Short mmCIF file of C-alpha atoms in Angstrom, two decimals:
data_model
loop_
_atom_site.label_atom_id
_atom_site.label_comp_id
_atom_site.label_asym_id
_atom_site.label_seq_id
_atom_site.Cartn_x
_atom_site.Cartn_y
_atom_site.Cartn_z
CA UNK A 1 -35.46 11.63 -20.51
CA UNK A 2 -34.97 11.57 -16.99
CA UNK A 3 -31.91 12.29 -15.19
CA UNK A 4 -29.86 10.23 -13.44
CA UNK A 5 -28.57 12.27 -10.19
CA UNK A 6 -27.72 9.07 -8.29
CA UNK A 7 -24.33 9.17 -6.40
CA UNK A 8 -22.94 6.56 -8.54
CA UNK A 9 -23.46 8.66 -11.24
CA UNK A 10 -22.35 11.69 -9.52
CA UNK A 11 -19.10 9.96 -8.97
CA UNK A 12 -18.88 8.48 -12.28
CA UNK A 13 -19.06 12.29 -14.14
CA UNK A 14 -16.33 13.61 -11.82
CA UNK A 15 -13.88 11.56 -12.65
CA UNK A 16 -13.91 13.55 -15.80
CA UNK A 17 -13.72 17.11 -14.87
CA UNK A 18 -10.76 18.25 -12.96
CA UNK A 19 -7.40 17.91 -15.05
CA UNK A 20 -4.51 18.04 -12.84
CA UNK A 21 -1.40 20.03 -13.30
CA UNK A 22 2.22 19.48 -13.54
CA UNK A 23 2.71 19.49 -9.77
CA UNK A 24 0.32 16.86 -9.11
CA UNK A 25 2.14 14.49 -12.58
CA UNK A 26 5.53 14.99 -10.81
CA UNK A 27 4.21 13.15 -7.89
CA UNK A 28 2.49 10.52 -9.78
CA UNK A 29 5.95 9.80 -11.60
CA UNK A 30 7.87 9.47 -7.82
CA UNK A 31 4.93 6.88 -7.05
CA UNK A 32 5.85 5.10 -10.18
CA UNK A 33 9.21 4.98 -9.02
CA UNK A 34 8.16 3.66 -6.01
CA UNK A 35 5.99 0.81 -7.51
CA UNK A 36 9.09 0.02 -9.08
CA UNK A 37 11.44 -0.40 -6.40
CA UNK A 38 8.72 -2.38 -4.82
CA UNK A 39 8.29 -4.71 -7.49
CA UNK A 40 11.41 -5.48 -9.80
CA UNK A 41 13.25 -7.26 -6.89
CA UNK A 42 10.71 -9.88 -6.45
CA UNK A 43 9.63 -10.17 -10.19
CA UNK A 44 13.44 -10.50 -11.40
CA UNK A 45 14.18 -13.62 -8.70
CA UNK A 46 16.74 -11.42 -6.77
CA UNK A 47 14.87 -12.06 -3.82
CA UNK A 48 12.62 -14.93 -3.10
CA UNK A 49 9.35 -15.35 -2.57
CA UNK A 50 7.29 -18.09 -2.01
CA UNK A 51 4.32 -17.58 -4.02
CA UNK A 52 5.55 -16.28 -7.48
CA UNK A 53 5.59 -19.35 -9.28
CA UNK A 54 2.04 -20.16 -8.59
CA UNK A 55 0.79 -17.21 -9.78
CA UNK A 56 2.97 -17.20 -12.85
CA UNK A 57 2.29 -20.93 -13.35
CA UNK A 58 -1.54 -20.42 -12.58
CA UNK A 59 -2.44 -16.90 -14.66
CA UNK A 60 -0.19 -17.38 -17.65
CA UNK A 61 -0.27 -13.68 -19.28
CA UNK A 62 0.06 -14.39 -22.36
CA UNK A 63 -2.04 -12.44 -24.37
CA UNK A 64 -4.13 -12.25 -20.90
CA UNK A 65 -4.42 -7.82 -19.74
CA UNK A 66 -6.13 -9.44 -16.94
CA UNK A 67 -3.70 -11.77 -15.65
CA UNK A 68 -0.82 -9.18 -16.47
CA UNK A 69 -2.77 -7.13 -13.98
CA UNK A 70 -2.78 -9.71 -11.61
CA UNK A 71 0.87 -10.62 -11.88
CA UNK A 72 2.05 -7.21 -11.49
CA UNK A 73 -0.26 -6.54 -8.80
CA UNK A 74 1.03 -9.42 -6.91
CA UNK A 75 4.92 -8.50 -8.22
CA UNK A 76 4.76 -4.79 -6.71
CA UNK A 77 2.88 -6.20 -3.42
CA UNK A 78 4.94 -8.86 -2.87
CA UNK A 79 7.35 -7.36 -0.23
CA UNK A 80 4.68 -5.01 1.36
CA UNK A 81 7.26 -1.92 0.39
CA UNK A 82 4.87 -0.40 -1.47
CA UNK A 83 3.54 2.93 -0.96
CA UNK A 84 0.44 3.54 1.87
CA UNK A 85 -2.16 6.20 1.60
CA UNK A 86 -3.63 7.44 4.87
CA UNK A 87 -7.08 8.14 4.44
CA UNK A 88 -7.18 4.61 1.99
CA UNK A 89 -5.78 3.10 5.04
CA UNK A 90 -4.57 0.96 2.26
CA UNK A 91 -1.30 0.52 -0.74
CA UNK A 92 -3.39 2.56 -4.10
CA UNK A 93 -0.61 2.25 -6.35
CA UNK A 94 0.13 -1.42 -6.51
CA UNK A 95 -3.60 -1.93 -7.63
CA UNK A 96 -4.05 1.10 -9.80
CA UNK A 97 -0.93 1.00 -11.59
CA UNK A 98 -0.76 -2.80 -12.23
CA UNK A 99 -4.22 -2.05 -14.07
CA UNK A 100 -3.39 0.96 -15.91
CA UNK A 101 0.42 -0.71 -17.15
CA UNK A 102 -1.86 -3.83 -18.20
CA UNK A 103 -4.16 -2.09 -20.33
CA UNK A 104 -1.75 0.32 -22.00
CA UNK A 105 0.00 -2.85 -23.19
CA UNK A 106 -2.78 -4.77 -23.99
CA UNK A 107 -4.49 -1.30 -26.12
CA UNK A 108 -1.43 0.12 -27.23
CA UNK A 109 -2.49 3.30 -25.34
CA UNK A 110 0.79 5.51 -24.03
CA UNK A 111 0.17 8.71 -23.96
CA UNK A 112 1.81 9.54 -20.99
CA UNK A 113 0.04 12.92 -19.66
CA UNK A 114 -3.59 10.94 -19.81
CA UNK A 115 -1.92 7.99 -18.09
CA UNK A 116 -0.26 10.36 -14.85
CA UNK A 117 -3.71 11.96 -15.14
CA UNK A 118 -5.83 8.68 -15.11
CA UNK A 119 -3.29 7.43 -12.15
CA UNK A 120 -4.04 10.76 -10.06
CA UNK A 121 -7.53 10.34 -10.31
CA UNK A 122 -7.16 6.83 -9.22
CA UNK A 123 -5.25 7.81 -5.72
CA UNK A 124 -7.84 10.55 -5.40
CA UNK A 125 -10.38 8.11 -5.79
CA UNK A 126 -9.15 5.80 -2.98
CA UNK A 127 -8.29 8.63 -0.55
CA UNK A 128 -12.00 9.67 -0.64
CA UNK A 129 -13.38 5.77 -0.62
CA UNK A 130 -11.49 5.46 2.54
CA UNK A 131 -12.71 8.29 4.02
CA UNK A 132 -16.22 7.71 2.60
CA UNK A 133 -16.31 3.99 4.22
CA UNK A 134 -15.60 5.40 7.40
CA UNK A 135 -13.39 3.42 10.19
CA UNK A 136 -15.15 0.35 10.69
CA UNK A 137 -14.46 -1.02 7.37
CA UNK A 138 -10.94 -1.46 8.18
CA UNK A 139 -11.35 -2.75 11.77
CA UNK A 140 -14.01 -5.36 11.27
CA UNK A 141 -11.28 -7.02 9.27
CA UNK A 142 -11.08 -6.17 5.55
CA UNK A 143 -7.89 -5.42 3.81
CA UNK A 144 -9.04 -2.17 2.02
CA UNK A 145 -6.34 -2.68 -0.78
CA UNK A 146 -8.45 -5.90 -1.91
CA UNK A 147 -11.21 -4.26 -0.83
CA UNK A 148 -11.48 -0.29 -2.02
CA UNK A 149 -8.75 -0.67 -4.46
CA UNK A 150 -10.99 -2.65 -7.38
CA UNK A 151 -13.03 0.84 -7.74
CA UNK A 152 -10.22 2.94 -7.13
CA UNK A 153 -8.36 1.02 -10.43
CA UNK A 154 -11.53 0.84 -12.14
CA UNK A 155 -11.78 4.65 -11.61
CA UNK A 156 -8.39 5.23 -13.27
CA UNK A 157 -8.68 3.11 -16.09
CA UNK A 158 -12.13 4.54 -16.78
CA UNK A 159 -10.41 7.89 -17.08
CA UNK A 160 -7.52 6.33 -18.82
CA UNK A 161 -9.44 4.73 -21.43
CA UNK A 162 -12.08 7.87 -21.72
CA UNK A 163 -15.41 5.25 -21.39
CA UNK A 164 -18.34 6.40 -21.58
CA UNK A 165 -20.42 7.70 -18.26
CA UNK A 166 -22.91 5.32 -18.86
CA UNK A 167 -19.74 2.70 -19.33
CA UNK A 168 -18.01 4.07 -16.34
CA UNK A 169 -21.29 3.22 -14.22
CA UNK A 170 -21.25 -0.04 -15.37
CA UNK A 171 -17.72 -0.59 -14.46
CA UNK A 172 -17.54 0.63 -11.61
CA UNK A 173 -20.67 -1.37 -10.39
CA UNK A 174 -18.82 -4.61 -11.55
CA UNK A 175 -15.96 -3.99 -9.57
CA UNK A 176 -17.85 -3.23 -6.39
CA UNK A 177 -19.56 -6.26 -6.68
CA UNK A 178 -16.30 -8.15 -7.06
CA UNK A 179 -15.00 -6.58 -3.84
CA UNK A 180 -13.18 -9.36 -1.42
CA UNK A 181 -10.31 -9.51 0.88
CA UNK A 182 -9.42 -10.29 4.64
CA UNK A 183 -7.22 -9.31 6.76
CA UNK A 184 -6.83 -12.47 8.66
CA UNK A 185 -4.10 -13.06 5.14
CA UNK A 186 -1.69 -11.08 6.27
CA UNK A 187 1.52 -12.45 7.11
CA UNK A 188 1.12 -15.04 4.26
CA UNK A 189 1.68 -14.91 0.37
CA UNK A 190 -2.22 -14.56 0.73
CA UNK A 191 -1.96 -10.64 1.32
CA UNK A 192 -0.29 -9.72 -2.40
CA UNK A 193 -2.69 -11.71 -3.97
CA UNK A 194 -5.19 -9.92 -2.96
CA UNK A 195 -3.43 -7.17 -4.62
CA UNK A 196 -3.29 -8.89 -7.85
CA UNK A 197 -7.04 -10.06 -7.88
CA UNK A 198 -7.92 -6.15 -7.18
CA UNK A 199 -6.13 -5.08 -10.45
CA UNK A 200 -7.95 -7.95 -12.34
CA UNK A 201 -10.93 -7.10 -11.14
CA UNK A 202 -10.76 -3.82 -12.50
CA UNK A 203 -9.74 -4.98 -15.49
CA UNK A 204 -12.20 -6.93 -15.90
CA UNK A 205 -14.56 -4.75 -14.86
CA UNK A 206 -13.55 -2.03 -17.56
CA UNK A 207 -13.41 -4.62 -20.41
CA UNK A 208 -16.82 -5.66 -19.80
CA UNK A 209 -18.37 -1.88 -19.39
CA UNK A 210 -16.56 -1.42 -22.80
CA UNK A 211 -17.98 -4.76 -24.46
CA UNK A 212 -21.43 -3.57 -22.96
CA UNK A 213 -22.10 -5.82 -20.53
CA UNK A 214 -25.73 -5.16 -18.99
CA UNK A 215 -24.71 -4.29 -15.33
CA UNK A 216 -26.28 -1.89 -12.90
CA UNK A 217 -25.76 1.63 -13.71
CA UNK A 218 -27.25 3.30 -10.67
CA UNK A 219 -27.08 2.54 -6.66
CA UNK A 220 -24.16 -0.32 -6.46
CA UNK A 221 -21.89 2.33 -4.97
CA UNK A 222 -24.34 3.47 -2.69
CA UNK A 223 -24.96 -0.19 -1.14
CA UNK A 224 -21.72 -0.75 -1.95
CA UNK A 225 -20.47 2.00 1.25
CA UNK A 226 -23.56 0.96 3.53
CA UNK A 227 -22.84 -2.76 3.31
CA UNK A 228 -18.87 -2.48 4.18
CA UNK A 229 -19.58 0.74 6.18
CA UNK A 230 -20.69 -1.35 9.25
CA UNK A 231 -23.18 1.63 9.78
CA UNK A 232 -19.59 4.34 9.85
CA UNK A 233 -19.68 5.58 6.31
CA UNK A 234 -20.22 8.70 4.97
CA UNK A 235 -21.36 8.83 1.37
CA UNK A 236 -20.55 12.21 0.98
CA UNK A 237 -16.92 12.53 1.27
CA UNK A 238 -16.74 10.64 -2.43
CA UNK A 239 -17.83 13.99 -4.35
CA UNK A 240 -16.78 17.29 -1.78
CA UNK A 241 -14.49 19.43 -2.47
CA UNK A 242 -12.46 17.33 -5.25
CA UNK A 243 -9.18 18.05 -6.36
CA UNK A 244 -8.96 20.92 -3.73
CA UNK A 245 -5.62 19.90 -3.17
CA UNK A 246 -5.83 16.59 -5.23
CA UNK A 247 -4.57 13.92 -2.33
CA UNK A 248 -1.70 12.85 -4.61
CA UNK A 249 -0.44 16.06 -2.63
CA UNK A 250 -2.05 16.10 0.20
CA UNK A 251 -2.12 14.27 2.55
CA UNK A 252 0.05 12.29 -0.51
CA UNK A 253 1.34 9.09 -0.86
CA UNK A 254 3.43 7.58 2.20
CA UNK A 255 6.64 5.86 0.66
CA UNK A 256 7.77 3.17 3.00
CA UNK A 257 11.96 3.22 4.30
CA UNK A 258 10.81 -0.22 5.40
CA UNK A 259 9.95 -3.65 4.20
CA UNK A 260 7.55 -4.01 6.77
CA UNK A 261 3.50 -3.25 7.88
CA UNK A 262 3.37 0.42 8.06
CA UNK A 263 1.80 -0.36 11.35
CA UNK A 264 5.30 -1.17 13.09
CA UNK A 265 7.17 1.40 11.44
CA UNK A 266 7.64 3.50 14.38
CA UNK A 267 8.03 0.95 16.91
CA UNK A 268 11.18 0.52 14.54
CA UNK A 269 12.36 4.24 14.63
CA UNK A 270 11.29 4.34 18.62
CA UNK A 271 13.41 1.15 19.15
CA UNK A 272 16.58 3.16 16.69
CA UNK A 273 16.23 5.62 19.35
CA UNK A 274 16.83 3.46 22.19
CA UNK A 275 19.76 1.44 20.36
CA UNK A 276 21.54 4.50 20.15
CA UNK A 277 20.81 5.99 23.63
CA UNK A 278 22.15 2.15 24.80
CA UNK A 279 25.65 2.48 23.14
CA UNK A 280 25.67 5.88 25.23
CA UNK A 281 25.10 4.32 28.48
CA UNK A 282 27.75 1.39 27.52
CA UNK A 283 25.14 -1.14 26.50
CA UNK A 284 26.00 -3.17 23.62
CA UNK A 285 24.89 -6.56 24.07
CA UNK A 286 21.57 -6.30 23.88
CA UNK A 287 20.91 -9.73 24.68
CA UNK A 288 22.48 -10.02 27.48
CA UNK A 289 21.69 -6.72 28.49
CA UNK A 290 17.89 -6.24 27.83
CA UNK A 291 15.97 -8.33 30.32
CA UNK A 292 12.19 -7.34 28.97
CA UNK A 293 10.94 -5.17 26.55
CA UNK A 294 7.08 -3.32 26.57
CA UNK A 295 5.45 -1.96 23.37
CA UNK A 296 2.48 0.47 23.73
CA UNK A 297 0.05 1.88 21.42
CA UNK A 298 -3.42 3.07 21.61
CA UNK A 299 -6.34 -0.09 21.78
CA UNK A 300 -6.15 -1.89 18.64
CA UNK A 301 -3.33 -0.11 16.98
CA UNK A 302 -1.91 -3.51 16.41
CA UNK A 303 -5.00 -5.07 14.21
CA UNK A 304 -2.51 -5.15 11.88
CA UNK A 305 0.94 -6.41 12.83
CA UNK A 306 -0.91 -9.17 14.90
CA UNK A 307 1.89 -11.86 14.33
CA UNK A 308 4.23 -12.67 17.59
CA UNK A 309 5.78 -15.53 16.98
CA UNK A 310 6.32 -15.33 13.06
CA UNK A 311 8.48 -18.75 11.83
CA UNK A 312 9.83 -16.68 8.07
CA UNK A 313 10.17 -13.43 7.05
CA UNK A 314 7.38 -12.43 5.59
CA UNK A 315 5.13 -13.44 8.88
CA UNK A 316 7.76 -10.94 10.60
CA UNK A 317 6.88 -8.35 8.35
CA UNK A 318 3.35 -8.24 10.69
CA UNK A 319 5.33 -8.59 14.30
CA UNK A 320 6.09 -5.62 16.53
CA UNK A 321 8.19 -8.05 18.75
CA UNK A 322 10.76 -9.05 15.50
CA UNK A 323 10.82 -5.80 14.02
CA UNK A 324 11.84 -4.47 17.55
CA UNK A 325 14.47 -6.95 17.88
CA UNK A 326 15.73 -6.45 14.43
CA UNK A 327 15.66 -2.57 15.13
CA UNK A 328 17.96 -3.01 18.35
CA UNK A 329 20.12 -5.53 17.59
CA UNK A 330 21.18 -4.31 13.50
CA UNK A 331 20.05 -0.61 13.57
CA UNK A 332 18.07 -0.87 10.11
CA UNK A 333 15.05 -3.60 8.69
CA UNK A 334 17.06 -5.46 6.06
CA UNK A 335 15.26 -6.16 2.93
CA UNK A 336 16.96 -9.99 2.86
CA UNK A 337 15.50 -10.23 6.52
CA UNK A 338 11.66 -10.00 5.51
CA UNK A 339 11.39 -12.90 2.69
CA UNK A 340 10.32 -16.21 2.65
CA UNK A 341 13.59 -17.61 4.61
CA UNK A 342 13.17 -18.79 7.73
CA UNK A 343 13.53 -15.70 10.81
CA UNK A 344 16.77 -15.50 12.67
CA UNK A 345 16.42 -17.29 15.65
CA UNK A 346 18.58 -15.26 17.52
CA UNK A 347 16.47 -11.95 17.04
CA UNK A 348 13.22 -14.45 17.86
CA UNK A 349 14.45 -14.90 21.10
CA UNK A 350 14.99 -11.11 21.59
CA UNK A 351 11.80 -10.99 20.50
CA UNK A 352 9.98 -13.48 22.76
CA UNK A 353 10.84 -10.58 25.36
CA UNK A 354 8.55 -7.87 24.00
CA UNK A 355 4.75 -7.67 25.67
CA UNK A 356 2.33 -6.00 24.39
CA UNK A 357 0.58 -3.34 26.48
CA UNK A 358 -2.14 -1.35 24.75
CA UNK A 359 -2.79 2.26 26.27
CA UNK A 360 -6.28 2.39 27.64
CA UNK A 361 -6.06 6.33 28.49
CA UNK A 362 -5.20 6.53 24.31
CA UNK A 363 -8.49 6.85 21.97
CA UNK A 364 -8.79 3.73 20.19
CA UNK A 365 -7.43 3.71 16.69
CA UNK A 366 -10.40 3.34 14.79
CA UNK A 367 -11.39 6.16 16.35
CA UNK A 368 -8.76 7.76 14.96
CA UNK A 369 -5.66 6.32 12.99
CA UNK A 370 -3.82 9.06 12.62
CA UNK A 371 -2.86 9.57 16.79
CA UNK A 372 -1.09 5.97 16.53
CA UNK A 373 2.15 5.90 18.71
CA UNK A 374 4.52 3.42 19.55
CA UNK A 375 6.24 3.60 23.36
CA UNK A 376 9.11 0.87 23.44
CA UNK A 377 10.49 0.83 26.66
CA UNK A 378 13.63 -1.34 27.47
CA UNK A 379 13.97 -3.18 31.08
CA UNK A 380 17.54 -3.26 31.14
CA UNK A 381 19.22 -6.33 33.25
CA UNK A 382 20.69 -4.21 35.77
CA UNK A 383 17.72 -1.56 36.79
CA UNK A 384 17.50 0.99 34.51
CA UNK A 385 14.69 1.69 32.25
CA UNK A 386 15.14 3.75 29.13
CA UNK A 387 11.83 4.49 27.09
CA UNK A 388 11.13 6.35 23.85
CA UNK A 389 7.55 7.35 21.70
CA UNK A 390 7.45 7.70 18.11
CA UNK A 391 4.17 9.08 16.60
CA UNK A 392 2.35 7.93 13.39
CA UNK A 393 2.44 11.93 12.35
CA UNK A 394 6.27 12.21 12.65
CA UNK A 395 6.96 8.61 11.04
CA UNK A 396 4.53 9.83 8.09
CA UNK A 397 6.41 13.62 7.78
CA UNK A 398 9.76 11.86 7.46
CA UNK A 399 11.21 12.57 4.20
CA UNK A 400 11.88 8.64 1.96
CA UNK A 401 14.23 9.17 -0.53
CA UNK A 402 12.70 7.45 -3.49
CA UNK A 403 15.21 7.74 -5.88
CA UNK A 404 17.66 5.91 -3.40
CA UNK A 405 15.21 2.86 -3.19
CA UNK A 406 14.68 2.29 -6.50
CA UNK A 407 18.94 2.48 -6.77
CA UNK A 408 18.85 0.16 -4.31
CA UNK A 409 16.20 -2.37 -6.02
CA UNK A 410 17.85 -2.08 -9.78
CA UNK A 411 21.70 -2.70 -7.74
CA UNK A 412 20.04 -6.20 -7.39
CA UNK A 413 19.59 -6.80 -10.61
CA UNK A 414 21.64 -7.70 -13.56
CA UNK A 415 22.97 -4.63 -15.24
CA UNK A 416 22.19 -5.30 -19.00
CA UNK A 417 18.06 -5.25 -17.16
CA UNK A 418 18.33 -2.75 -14.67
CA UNK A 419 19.87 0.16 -17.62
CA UNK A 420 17.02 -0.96 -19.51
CA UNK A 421 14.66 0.01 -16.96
CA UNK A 422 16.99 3.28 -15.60
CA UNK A 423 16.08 4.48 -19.43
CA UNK A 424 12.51 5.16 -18.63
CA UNK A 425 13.09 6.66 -15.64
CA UNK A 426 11.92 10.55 -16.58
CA UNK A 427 8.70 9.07 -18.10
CA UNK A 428 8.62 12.55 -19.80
CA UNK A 429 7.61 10.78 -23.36
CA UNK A 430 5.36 8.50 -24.79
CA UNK A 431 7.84 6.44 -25.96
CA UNK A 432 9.49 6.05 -22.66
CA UNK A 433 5.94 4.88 -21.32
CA UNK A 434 5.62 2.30 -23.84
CA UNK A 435 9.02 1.09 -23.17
CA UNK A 436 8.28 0.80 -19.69
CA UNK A 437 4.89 -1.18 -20.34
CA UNK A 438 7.04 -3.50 -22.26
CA UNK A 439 9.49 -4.21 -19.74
CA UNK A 440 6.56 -4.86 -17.16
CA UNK A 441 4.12 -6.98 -19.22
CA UNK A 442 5.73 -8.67 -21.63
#
């Protein structure tokens, strides 16, 4: 009988030989944490969103693990303050977990150690697919969550569910094939959805595997890489060194502090800077004051947060020039301020005075994401010039208080709900894991 040493099934038998330890389940339960302060306040109505109703109207759940997995993926993606993974250049958990939660419900299956473990293996998964794509996946325009985060799910549930190797090949064939999403959706209800199709797709993908669907078993994730590689990938990085640390804990999941694209975060805490060093030179009308404002970043840093003249919220979300002006003028990025309500057209105007001025002498950030900086520097109306950098690295080493933003997100809803949901908290038992499925999918 021969032997298949393919990388797809390479990849497919690793997922089932490293079991992580309690270190690396403690983190999975503060990303869990995190999906849920990302998703209850949208999925309870306490704040708005403009594309909810389709969704629910359009992939009734009922019965339905795959459009359960879509809703929640959508839910938890809604307000783009879900977590970020660096080398995934991408949000794992809102994908992973929406698949994982779906199929637990729909199976029954909640035994909580194999579903932390199954969720681990899924971030570890899309860490290395974003490495092993390479740069130019990213860049040519793909939104790797819709994109990498169908095999990264499929991976987890695959370990969740224990399939078969010969299944697991299968599956994870199917959801390559299914892989779609562009970035040109951002700024619109557009870019959740792709979140939610992702976790379908991998359930999907899994349900078929386990009803034996004849799919490819061998080479789908190798064309898979060179097709979206754009000639950058490297194959390789999906099978060294695994688990050695598992990147759960290294380089970990980034939890956002703001309801924004990670990609303007520290313009934000470079323009916090500069609000502060204003009130110490006596400046506190800032628009009056500030007579132009200049962002820089290295070329292409702001693929991204491409939006300058957003007309709601969630178009700000993806605008270096709002999120400036918000930053200066209120000191903090309001949740309320990055829905589907109409911006404040007293920031836009702020805003309409921030240029854009890319840093040639910077390597370009596909080069190299992680030496993104943002320089704001403030033109004040009587001379001066204050200016202020924030890296990527010290944005990403700042410590987010998880626990405080899911307080924050269950404050907003009604009490009898948000105690039911404080009860599963600790996610230490089974029970509390099917409790928790409940809540979410029923």
């Amino acid at each position: 009988m021969r032997v298949d040493t393919s990388l797809t099934a390479e990849f497919a038998k690793i997922l089932f030989t490293h079991t992580p330890t309690n270190k690396e389940r403690t983190a999975a339960r503060r990303g869990i944490s995190d999906f849920l302060a990302s998703l209850l306040p949208v999925s309870l109505g306490s704040l708005p969103d403009a594309g909810k109703q389709a969704v629910l109207d359009n992939f009734l759940t009922t019965a339905s693990a795959e459009n359960t997995a879509l809703k929640l993926g959508y839910l938890s993606h809604a307000l783009d303050y879900d977590d970020y993974h660096a080398a995934f250049r991408g949000h794992p958990s809102t994908v992973i977990l929406s698949s994982l939660f779906a199929l637990s419900h729909a199976l029954g299956r909640f035994t909580i150690q194999d579903f932390l473990d199954a969720y681990i293996v899924g971030v570890e998964v899309a860490g290395r697919l974003g490495r092993a794509i390479g740069t130019r996946h990213y860049s040519m325009g793909l939104h790797s969550t819709a994109t990498l985060g169908p095999l990264a799910a499929t991976a987890a549930c695959c370990r969740w569910l224990a399939l078969s190797l010969e299944q697991t090949q299968i599956a994870l064939g199917l959801a390559a094939t299914q892989s779609s999403g562009l970035r040109a959706q951002f700024g619109s209800a557009t870019k959740p959805l792709h979140s939610g199709f992702a976790a379908r797709s991998a359930v999907n993908s899994v349900q078929l595997a386990m009803a034996n669907f004849p799919g490819q078993e061998s080479g789908v994730l190798e064309s898979f890489l060179s097709v979206f590689g754009y000639h950058a990938e490297q194959p390789q990085q999906l099978l060294a060194d695994w688990a050695t640390p598992w990147r759960i804990i290294q380089p970990g999941l980034e939890f956002k502090r703001y309801p924004t694209c990670g990609g303007t975060h520290s313009a934000a805490e470079a323009a916090f800077v500069l609000r502060q060093r204003c009130f110490e030179l006596g400046v506190s009308d800032f628009y009056t004051a500030i007579k132009r404002i200049e962002v820089s970043f290295p070329p292409g840093a702001d693929t991204a947060p491409n939006i300058c003249h957003p007309v709601d919220g969630v178009q700000a979300r993806f605008s270096l020039e709002y999120v400036i002006a918000d930053a200066l003028v209120n000191g903090s990025l309001a949740l309320e301020h990055y829905t589907a309500m109409p911006v404040n057209s007293s920031l836009s105007s702020l805003a309409a005075r921030v240029e854009r001025c890319p840093d040639f002498s910077a390597p370009a950030d596909e080069l190299d994401p992680d030496r993104r900086f943002h320089r704001v520097t403030l033109f004040l109306d009587d001379g001066r010039k204050i200016s202020h950098c924030v890296t990527r690295q010290e944005t990403a080493a700042t410590y987010t208080d998880v626990d405080k933003k899911l307080a924050v997100s269950l404050a907003l809803l009604p009490s009898a709900i948000a105690e039911q949901f404080s009860a599963t908290l600790t996610l230490d038992s089974d029970k509390q894991l099917q409790q928790l499925a409940s809540l979410l999918c029923s």
